[in-house]
Amino acid sequence: MKLSELFGKKIPTLSFEVFPPKTSGNYDTVKTATAEIAKLKPDFMSVTCGAGGKTDIYTADIAASLSRDYGVTSIAHMTCVGTSRENAEKRIRELEKLGIENILALRGDIPDGFDINKCDFRHASELTAFVKSISDICVGGACYPECHPEAANINEDISHIKEKVNAGCEFLTTQMFFDNNIFYKYLCKLRDAGINTPVVAGIMPITHASQVERAVKLSGSCMPSRFLDIVDRFGSDAAAMKQAGIIYATEQIIDLLANGINAVHVYSMNKPDVAAKIQENLSCIIPSAGVSVQDRHALF
Ligand code: FAD
């Protein structure tokens, strides 16, 4: 199913993410984790890609297996930094052949010393326009409630998001955030800028204290003191931190749903137990979570 169609139904959706292995040695572990998350029957699952397209083969394989073997709609991430138009087209044709109907079109991080101006694609909007010019695959893009680190300010960043949408991006998925108020303000800014595509809220359950620094570095997110207190108090107790992190993420999701945000994506990071617990926590709030996509839509 195309995600544009799914979001068009305006029902609450819960989705999970997996990332591919860096090497073939870890592939079986990733496949097992993917299968366990897929068995939860989320509305869709995203499969990330590694920097420089090195893991693209796994991304495509996992995304194809999700729909073929588990009946779960998938979205394959695709970066374009350093990719030629010819290779991008080859990749899109491969994804089409595998029956993948959705991609998240990304620029990717620019490697040190790399001259992006010499590349076929300089921004995700250029990849988006390219995909839409050769395929009817559904294209989503990334957005940043706390501003992309390279942008001078949030208004400039949003003007580039608008270019991405004008190029054919059909929905946006946010970078992780830990303070819902930041997301609500950002959503208002997007709407004020005339960006009316569905926006999927990205929630990262922090289940280890060690993830905090990495998450802040990766996303530039600010951690609310309420969350830092949790890490201070429970960070040295693995089981307590995991439970508290899952509850914090669940509370964020409940607040989003209560405020009319329908699409929630959990950065489940190949952790089936975390995905399952969050889904269970929401079992009465999204009563149909876990029901197959087809049956689920019949409920509404
Ligand atoms: P862009 O949309 O191109 O934006 C990048 C920067 O360029 C922004 O600062 C923007 O304001 C600016 N910009 C855009 N257009 C213009 C223009 N015309 N002129 C001047 N400046 C412009 N990375 C991976 O490697 N693999 C993944 O699977 C992956 N998945 C992700 C999923 C999500 C939901 C998110 C939020 C990020 C993901 N990333 C992933 C990280 C992403 O690749 C980086 O954040 C990257 O630095 C930017 O990618 P982008 O697609 O947002 O780029």
Tab-separated table of C-alpha atoms and ligand atoms in Angstrom:
chain	number	residue	atom	x	y	z
A	1	MET	CA	0.000	0.000	0.000
A	2	LYS	CA	1.179	3.515	-0.717
A	3	LEU	CA	1.624	5.478	2.485
A	4	SER	CA	-0.114	8.479	0.914
A	5	GLU	CA	-3.207	6.258	0.715
A	6	LEU	CA	-2.788	5.038	4.299
A	7	PHE	CA	-2.436	8.578	5.686
A	8	GLY	CA	-5.401	9.655	3.562
A	9	LYS	CA	-7.612	7.389	5.697
A	10	LYS	CA	-6.976	9.733	8.632
A	11	ILE	CA	-6.881	6.953	11.216
A	12	PRO	CA	-4.237	6.615	13.926
A	13	THR	CA	-1.248	4.690	12.621
A	14	LEU	CA	1.631	3.132	14.510
A	15	SER	CA	4.766	2.122	12.648
A	16	PHE	CA	8.209	0.800	13.517
A	17	GLU	CA	11.717	1.064	12.095
A	18	VAL	CA	14.535	-1.364	11.493
A	19	PHE	CA	18.046	-0.745	10.224
A	20	PRO	CA	20.039	-3.077	7.968
A	21	PRO	CA	23.241	-4.840	9.031
A	22	LYS	CA	26.603	-3.274	8.166
A	23	THR	CA	27.961	-6.655	7.107
A	24	SER	CA	26.479	-9.958	5.987
A	25	GLY	CA	27.676	-11.529	9.256
A	26	ASN	CA	24.872	-9.816	11.204
A	27	TYR	CA	22.165	-10.305	8.617
A	28	ASP	CA	20.437	-13.240	10.301
A	29	THR	CA	20.117	-11.338	13.590
A	30	VAL	CA	18.563	-8.371	11.785
A	31	LYS	CA	16.207	-10.632	9.837
A	32	THR	CA	15.035	-12.291	13.060
A	33	ALA	CA	14.409	-8.926	14.733
A	34	THR	CA	12.584	-7.682	11.627
A	35	ALA	CA	10.372	-10.771	11.561
A	36	GLU	CA	9.462	-10.381	15.235
A	37	ILE	CA	8.514	-6.719	14.773
A	38	ALA	CA	6.594	-7.541	11.578
A	39	LYS	CA	4.547	-10.130	13.457
A	40	LEU	CA	3.141	-7.261	15.549
A	41	LYS	CA	1.422	-6.163	12.302
A	42	PRO	CA	2.241	-2.459	12.524
A	43	ASP	CA	0.687	-0.179	9.909
A	44	PHE	CA	4.023	-0.055	8.158
A	45	MET	CA	7.730	-0.518	8.780
A	46	SER	CA	10.584	1.613	7.550
A	47	VAL	CA	13.977	0.225	6.657
A	48	THR	CA	16.846	2.706	6.931
A	49	CYS	CA	19.931	2.726	4.739
A	50	GLY	CA	23.570	3.127	5.668
A	51	ALA	CA	25.739	6.065	4.604
A	52	GLY	CA	26.943	5.986	0.997
A	53	GLY	CA	24.514	3.281	-0.134
A	54	LYS	CA	26.734	0.476	1.233
A	55	THR	CA	23.799	-1.371	2.777
A	56	ASP	CA	21.242	-0.645	0.026
A	57	ILE	CA	21.067	-4.295	-0.955
A	58	TYR	CA	19.962	-5.256	2.572
A	59	THR	CA	17.527	-2.336	2.789
A	60	ALA	CA	15.805	-3.485	-0.401
A	61	ASP	CA	15.821	-7.133	0.641
A	62	ILE	CA	14.326	-6.443	4.089
A	63	ALA	CA	11.708	-4.024	2.706
A	64	ALA	CA	10.677	-6.578	0.059
A	65	SER	CA	10.470	-9.381	2.600
A	66	LEU	CA	8.206	-7.319	4.879
A	67	SER	CA	5.392	-7.139	2.359
A	68	ARG	CA	6.054	-10.497	0.683
A	69	ASP	CA	6.521	-12.648	3.803
A	70	TYR	CA	4.590	-10.769	6.504
A	71	GLY	CA	2.016	-8.641	4.658
A	72	VAL	CA	3.431	-5.468	6.237
A	73	THR	CA	3.673	-2.320	4.121
A	74	SER	CA	7.276	-1.156	3.932
A	75	ILE	CA	9.183	1.977	3.094
A	76	ALA	CA	12.800	1.824	1.949
A	77	HIS	CA	15.066	4.753	2.811
A	78	MET	CA	17.274	6.006	-0.001
A	79	THR	CA	20.039	8.601	0.212
A	80	CYS	CA	21.405	10.473	-2.796
A	81	VAL	CA	24.655	12.081	-1.654
A	82	GLY	CA	27.332	10.929	-4.104
A	83	THR	CA	24.837	8.946	-6.222
A	84	SER	CA	24.630	9.495	-9.973
A	85	ARG	CA	21.265	9.854	-11.720
A	86	GLU	CA	21.999	6.607	-13.520
A	87	ASN	CA	22.524	4.704	-10.263
A	88	ALA	CA	19.501	6.334	-8.647
A	89	GLU	CA	17.338	5.189	-11.547
A	90	LYS	CA	18.782	1.669	-11.326
A	91	ARG	CA	17.980	1.564	-7.656
A	92	ILE	CA	14.423	2.821	-8.112
A	93	ARG	CA	13.797	0.216	-10.817
A	94	GLU	CA	15.095	-2.493	-8.450
A	95	LEU	CA	12.764	-1.317	-5.685
A	96	GLU	CA	9.836	-1.275	-8.126
A	97	LYS	CA	10.676	-4.780	-9.287
A	98	LEU	CA	10.631	-5.949	-5.661
A	99	GLY	CA	7.138	-4.482	-5.245
A	100	ILE	CA	8.225	-1.705	-2.853
A	101	GLU	CA	5.738	1.137	-3.135
A	102	ASN	CA	7.280	3.734	-0.802
A	103	ILE	CA	10.646	5.397	-0.398
A	104	LEU	CA	11.943	7.995	2.027
A	105	ALA	CA	14.042	10.247	-0.209
A	106	LEU	CA	16.983	11.636	1.709
A	107	ARG	CA	20.141	13.509	0.932
A	108	GLY	CA	22.186	11.756	3.619
A	109	ASP	CA	24.993	13.280	5.646
A	110	ILE	CA	27.793	14.828	3.598
A	111	PRO	CA	31.115	13.049	4.227
A	112	ASP	CA	34.018	15.284	5.309
A	113	GLY	CA	35.766	16.942	2.366
A	114	PHE	CA	32.994	16.040	-0.066
A	115	ASP	CA	31.899	18.704	-2.583
A	116	ILE	CA	28.131	18.352	-2.820
A	117	ASN	CA	27.977	20.902	-5.668
A	118	LYS	CA	29.766	18.438	-7.946
A	119	CYS	CA	27.072	15.794	-7.359
A	120	ASP	CA	24.038	14.947	-9.478
A	121	PHE	CA	21.871	15.532	-6.399
A	122	ARG	CA	22.606	18.297	-3.907
A	123	HIS	CA	19.402	18.148	-1.861
A	124	ALA	CA	16.680	15.633	-1.063
A	125	SER	CA	14.257	17.815	-3.071
A	126	GLU	CA	16.287	17.024	-6.216
A	127	LEU	CA	16.073	13.285	-5.542
A	128	THR	CA	12.339	13.645	-4.865
A	129	ALA	CA	11.764	15.432	-8.181
A	130	PHE	CA	13.865	12.823	-9.980
A	131	VAL	CA	11.941	9.870	-8.496
A	132	LYS	CA	8.600	11.468	-9.300
A	133	SER	CA	9.741	12.134	-12.883
A	134	ILE	CA	10.403	8.451	-13.575
A	135	SER	CA	8.129	6.515	-11.203
A	136	ASP	CA	4.803	6.627	-9.392
A	137	ILE	CA	6.359	5.240	-6.222
A	138	CYS	CA	5.157	7.178	-3.135
A	139	VAL	CA	7.880	9.510	-1.847
A	140	GLY	CA	8.299	10.832	1.684
A	141	GLY	CA	10.959	13.103	3.133
A	142	ALA	CA	12.623	14.044	6.414
A	143	CYS	CA	11.899	17.134	8.486
A	144	TYR	CA	13.419	18.560	11.636
A	145	PRO	CA	11.309	20.086	14.447
A	146	GLU	CA	14.506	21.432	16.035
A	147	CYS	CA	15.993	22.594	12.696
A	148	HIS	CA	18.437	20.652	10.528
A	149	PRO	CA	21.948	21.345	11.901
A	150	GLU	CA	23.168	22.850	8.600
A	151	ALA	CA	20.295	25.340	8.255
A	152	ALA	CA	20.820	28.928	9.428
A	153	ASN	CA	17.435	28.927	11.160
A	154	ILE	CA	14.125	27.102	11.262
A	155	ASN	CA	12.407	29.416	8.756
A	156	GLU	CA	15.133	28.825	6.181
A	157	ASP	CA	14.935	25.079	6.845
A	158	ILE	CA	11.153	25.112	6.387
A	159	SER	CA	11.508	26.978	3.097
A	160	HIS	CA	13.621	24.037	1.873
A	161	ILE	CA	11.057	21.549	3.203
A	162	LYS	CA	8.543	23.402	1.076
A	163	GLU	CA	10.767	22.879	-1.985
A	164	LYS	CA	10.794	19.166	-1.154
A	165	VAL	CA	6.995	19.088	-0.973
A	166	ASN	CA	6.671	21.089	-4.199
A	167	ALA	CA	8.981	18.537	-5.825
A	168	GLY	CA	6.487	15.767	-5.030
A	169	CYS	CA	7.178	14.680	-1.442
A	170	GLU	CA	3.863	13.251	-0.215
A	171	PHE	CA	4.502	13.084	3.536
A	172	LEU	CA	7.171	14.077	6.025
A	173	THR	CA	8.646	12.103	8.899
A	174	THR	CA	10.221	14.052	11.730
A	175	GLN	CA	13.568	13.631	13.331
A	176	MET	CA	13.170	12.280	16.870
A	177	PHE	CA	12.053	14.782	19.494
A	178	PHE	CA	11.532	14.416	23.225
A	179	ASP	CA	9.395	17.456	23.947
A	180	ASN	CA	6.020	17.378	22.208
A	181	ASN	CA	5.594	21.145	22.530
A	182	ILE	CA	8.523	21.596	20.149
A	183	PHE	CA	6.729	19.358	17.644
A	184	TYR	CA	3.394	21.208	17.997
A	185	LYS	CA	5.071	24.584	17.396
A	186	TYR	CA	6.916	23.180	14.399
A	187	LEU	CA	3.736	21.725	12.925
A	188	CYS	CA	2.072	25.163	13.184
A	189	LYS	CA	5.047	26.689	11.353
A	190	LEU	CA	4.815	24.078	8.591
A	191	ARG	CA	1.088	24.729	8.179
A	192	ASP	CA	1.659	28.518	8.217
A	193	ALA	CA	4.198	28.008	5.433
A	194	GLY	CA	1.483	26.284	3.382
A	195	ILE	CA	2.868	22.766	3.879
A	196	ASN	CA	-0.194	20.573	4.263
A	197	THR	CA	1.226	17.079	3.742
A	198	PRO	CA	0.807	14.486	6.505
A	199	VAL	CA	3.561	14.772	9.112
A	200	VAL	CA	4.583	11.573	10.873
A	201	ALA	CA	5.862	12.144	14.413
A	202	GLY	CA	9.110	10.227	15.044
A	203	ILE	CA	9.464	8.905	18.595
A	204	MET	CA	12.632	7.309	19.895
A	205	PRO	CA	12.320	5.211	23.064
A	206	ILE	CA	15.548	5.722	25.002
A	207	THR	CA	16.094	2.459	26.856
A	208	HIS	CA	19.776	2.860	27.859
A	209	ALA	CA	21.442	5.876	29.437
A	210	SER	CA	24.217	5.535	26.831
A	211	GLN	CA	21.715	6.358	24.072
A	212	VAL	CA	21.137	9.878	25.390
A	213	GLU	CA	24.402	11.382	24.209
A	214	ARG	CA	24.180	9.604	20.851
A	215	ALA	CA	20.584	10.744	20.306
A	216	VAL	CA	21.432	14.366	21.093
A	217	LYS	CA	24.496	14.275	18.814
A	218	LEU	CA	22.569	12.650	15.979
A	219	SER	CA	19.451	14.730	16.138
A	220	GLY	CA	20.433	17.936	17.937
A	221	SER	CA	17.333	17.326	20.062
A	222	CYS	CA	17.006	19.029	23.389
A	223	MET	CA	16.273	16.692	26.264
A	224	PRO	CA	13.634	18.017	28.655
A	225	SER	CA	14.714	18.112	32.294
A	226	ARG	CA	11.853	15.693	33.084
A	227	PHE	CA	13.597	13.117	30.918
A	228	LEU	CA	17.097	13.920	32.192
A	229	ASP	CA	15.813	13.363	35.741
A	230	ILE	CA	14.703	9.883	34.678
A	231	VAL	CA	18.161	9.147	33.247
A	232	ASP	CA	19.854	10.497	36.401
A	233	ARG	CA	17.687	8.378	38.673
A	234	PHE	CA	17.439	5.131	36.663
A	235	GLY	CA	20.307	5.276	34.154
A	236	SER	CA	22.529	2.889	36.127
A	237	ASP	CA	19.799	0.240	36.462
A	238	ALA	CA	19.338	-1.353	33.027
A	239	ALA	CA	15.885	-2.820	33.680
A	240	ALA	CA	14.535	0.319	35.346
A	241	MET	CA	15.906	2.580	32.587
A	242	LYS	CA	14.349	0.405	29.907
A	243	GLN	CA	10.964	0.464	31.616
A	244	ALA	CA	11.114	4.213	32.233
A	245	GLY	CA	12.228	4.931	28.629
A	246	ILE	CA	9.371	2.892	27.199
A	247	ILE	CA	6.863	4.616	29.484
A	248	TYR	CA	8.238	8.060	28.545
A	249	ALA	CA	7.903	7.260	24.822
A	250	THR	CA	4.405	5.835	25.401
A	251	GLU	CA	3.349	9.015	27.206
A	252	GLN	CA	4.663	11.121	24.331
A	253	ILE	CA	2.595	9.022	21.913
A	254	ILE	CA	-0.560	9.249	24.039
A	255	ASP	CA	-0.177	13.028	24.211
A	256	LEU	CA	0.300	13.212	20.418
A	257	LEU	CA	-2.793	11.111	19.776
A	258	ALA	CA	-4.798	13.166	22.295
A	259	ASN	CA	-3.797	16.271	20.362
A	260	GLY	CA	-5.026	14.891	17.053
A	261	ILE	CA	-1.707	13.670	15.641
A	262	ASN	CA	-2.583	10.455	13.852
A	263	ALA	CA	0.693	9.176	12.458
A	264	VAL	CA	3.308	8.017	14.963
A	265	HIS	CA	6.526	6.300	13.942
A	266	VAL	CA	8.626	4.552	16.580
A	267	TYR	CA	12.379	4.385	16.078
A	268	SER	CA	12.360	0.846	17.383
A	269	MET	CA	15.972	0.163	16.361
A	270	ASN	CA	15.702	-3.618	15.736
A	271	LYS	CA	14.298	-4.137	19.243
A	272	PRO	CA	11.152	-6.299	19.021
A	273	ASP	CA	10.616	-6.275	22.800
A	274	VAL	CA	10.523	-2.470	22.862
A	275	ALA	CA	8.149	-2.314	19.874
A	276	ALA	CA	5.879	-4.966	21.417
A	277	LYS	CA	5.737	-3.225	24.787
A	278	ILE	CA	4.827	0.126	23.241
A	279	GLN	CA	2.132	-1.488	21.145
A	280	GLU	CA	0.780	-3.309	24.206
A	281	ASN	CA	0.769	-0.044	26.200
A	282	LEU	CA	-1.465	1.443	23.497
A	283	SER	CA	-3.748	-1.556	23.096
A	284	CYS	CA	-6.897	0.295	24.213
A	285	ILE	CA	-5.809	3.669	22.853
A	286	ILE	CA	-5.226	2.350	19.330
A	287	PRO	CA	-7.464	-0.713	19.785
A	288	SER	CA	-6.783	-1.967	16.314
A	289	ALA	CA	-2.972	-1.813	16.582
A	290	GLY	CA	-1.657	-5.261	15.752
A	291	VAL	CA	-4.535	-6.105	13.431
A	292	SER	CA	-3.454	-6.578	9.829
A	293	VAL	CA	-3.645	-3.456	7.675
A	294	GLN	CA	-6.538	-4.787	5.596
A	295	ASP	CA	-8.642	-5.872	8.599
A	296	ARG	CA	-7.752	-2.687	10.365
A	297	HIS	CA	-9.063	-0.437	7.661
A	298	ALA	CA	-12.289	-2.406	7.602
A	299	LEU	CA	-12.777	-1.300	11.227
A	300	PHE	CA	-12.931	2.365	10.258
B	1	FAD	P1	17.788	17.859	2.708
B	1	FAD	O1	16.313	17.897	2.703
B	1	FAD	O2	18.480	18.009	1.412
B	1	FAD	O3	18.281	18.987	3.728
B	1	FAD	C1	19.628	19.020	4.196
B	1	FAD	C2	20.033	20.448	4.510
B	1	FAD	O4	20.105	21.197	3.284
B	1	FAD	C3	19.046	21.201	5.392
B	1	FAD	O5	19.767	22.042	6.246
B	1	FAD	C4	18.219	22.015	4.419
B	1	FAD	O6	17.679	23.196	5.000
B	1	FAD	C5	19.267	22.348	3.354
B	1	FAD	N1	18.699	22.549	2.011
B	1	FAD	C6	17.750	21.807	1.408
B	1	FAD	N2	17.488	22.304	0.170
B	1	FAD	C7	18.311	23.377	0.005
B	1	FAD	C8	18.524	24.324	-1.041
B	1	FAD	N3	17.818	24.287	-2.196
B	1	FAD	N4	19.461	25.282	-0.878
B	1	FAD	C9	20.187	25.359	0.279
B	1	FAD	N5	20.019	24.488	1.318
B	1	FAD	C10	19.100	23.532	1.178
B	1	FAD	N6	20.416	9.136	6.979
B	1	FAD	C11	20.895	8.005	6.412
B	1	FAD	O7	22.067	7.938	6.011
B	1	FAD	N7	20.088	6.876	6.274
B	1	FAD	C12	18.795	6.880	6.661
B	1	FAD	O8	18.097	5.862	6.524
B	1	FAD	C13	18.239	8.066	7.261
B	1	FAD	N8	16.942	8.117	7.631
B	1	FAD	C14	16.449	9.284	8.148
B	1	FAD	C15	15.079	9.357	8.495
B	1	FAD	C16	14.549	10.511	9.049
B	1	FAD	C17	13.080	10.560	9.408
B	1	FAD	C18	15.386	11.630	9.288
B	1	FAD	C19	14.816	12.866	9.921
B	1	FAD	C20	16.723	11.596	8.934
B	1	FAD	C21	17.275	10.426	8.351
B	1	FAD	N9	18.621	10.351	7.968
B	1	FAD	C22	19.114	9.196	7.404
B	1	FAD	C23	19.530	11.477	8.209
B	1	FAD	C24	19.611	12.441	6.992
B	1	FAD	O9	20.209	11.785	5.905
B	1	FAD	C25	20.446	13.664	7.411
B	1	FAD	O10	19.771	14.412	8.393
B	1	FAD	C26	20.953	14.560	6.283
B	1	FAD	O11	21.932	15.449	6.828
B	1	FAD	C27	19.879	15.422	5.640
B	1	FAD	O12	19.050	14.693	4.850
B	1	FAD	P2	17.698	15.359	4.254
B	1	FAD	O13	17.081	14.366	3.394
B	1	FAD	O14	16.899	15.962	5.354
B	1	FAD	O15	18.357	16.539	3.363
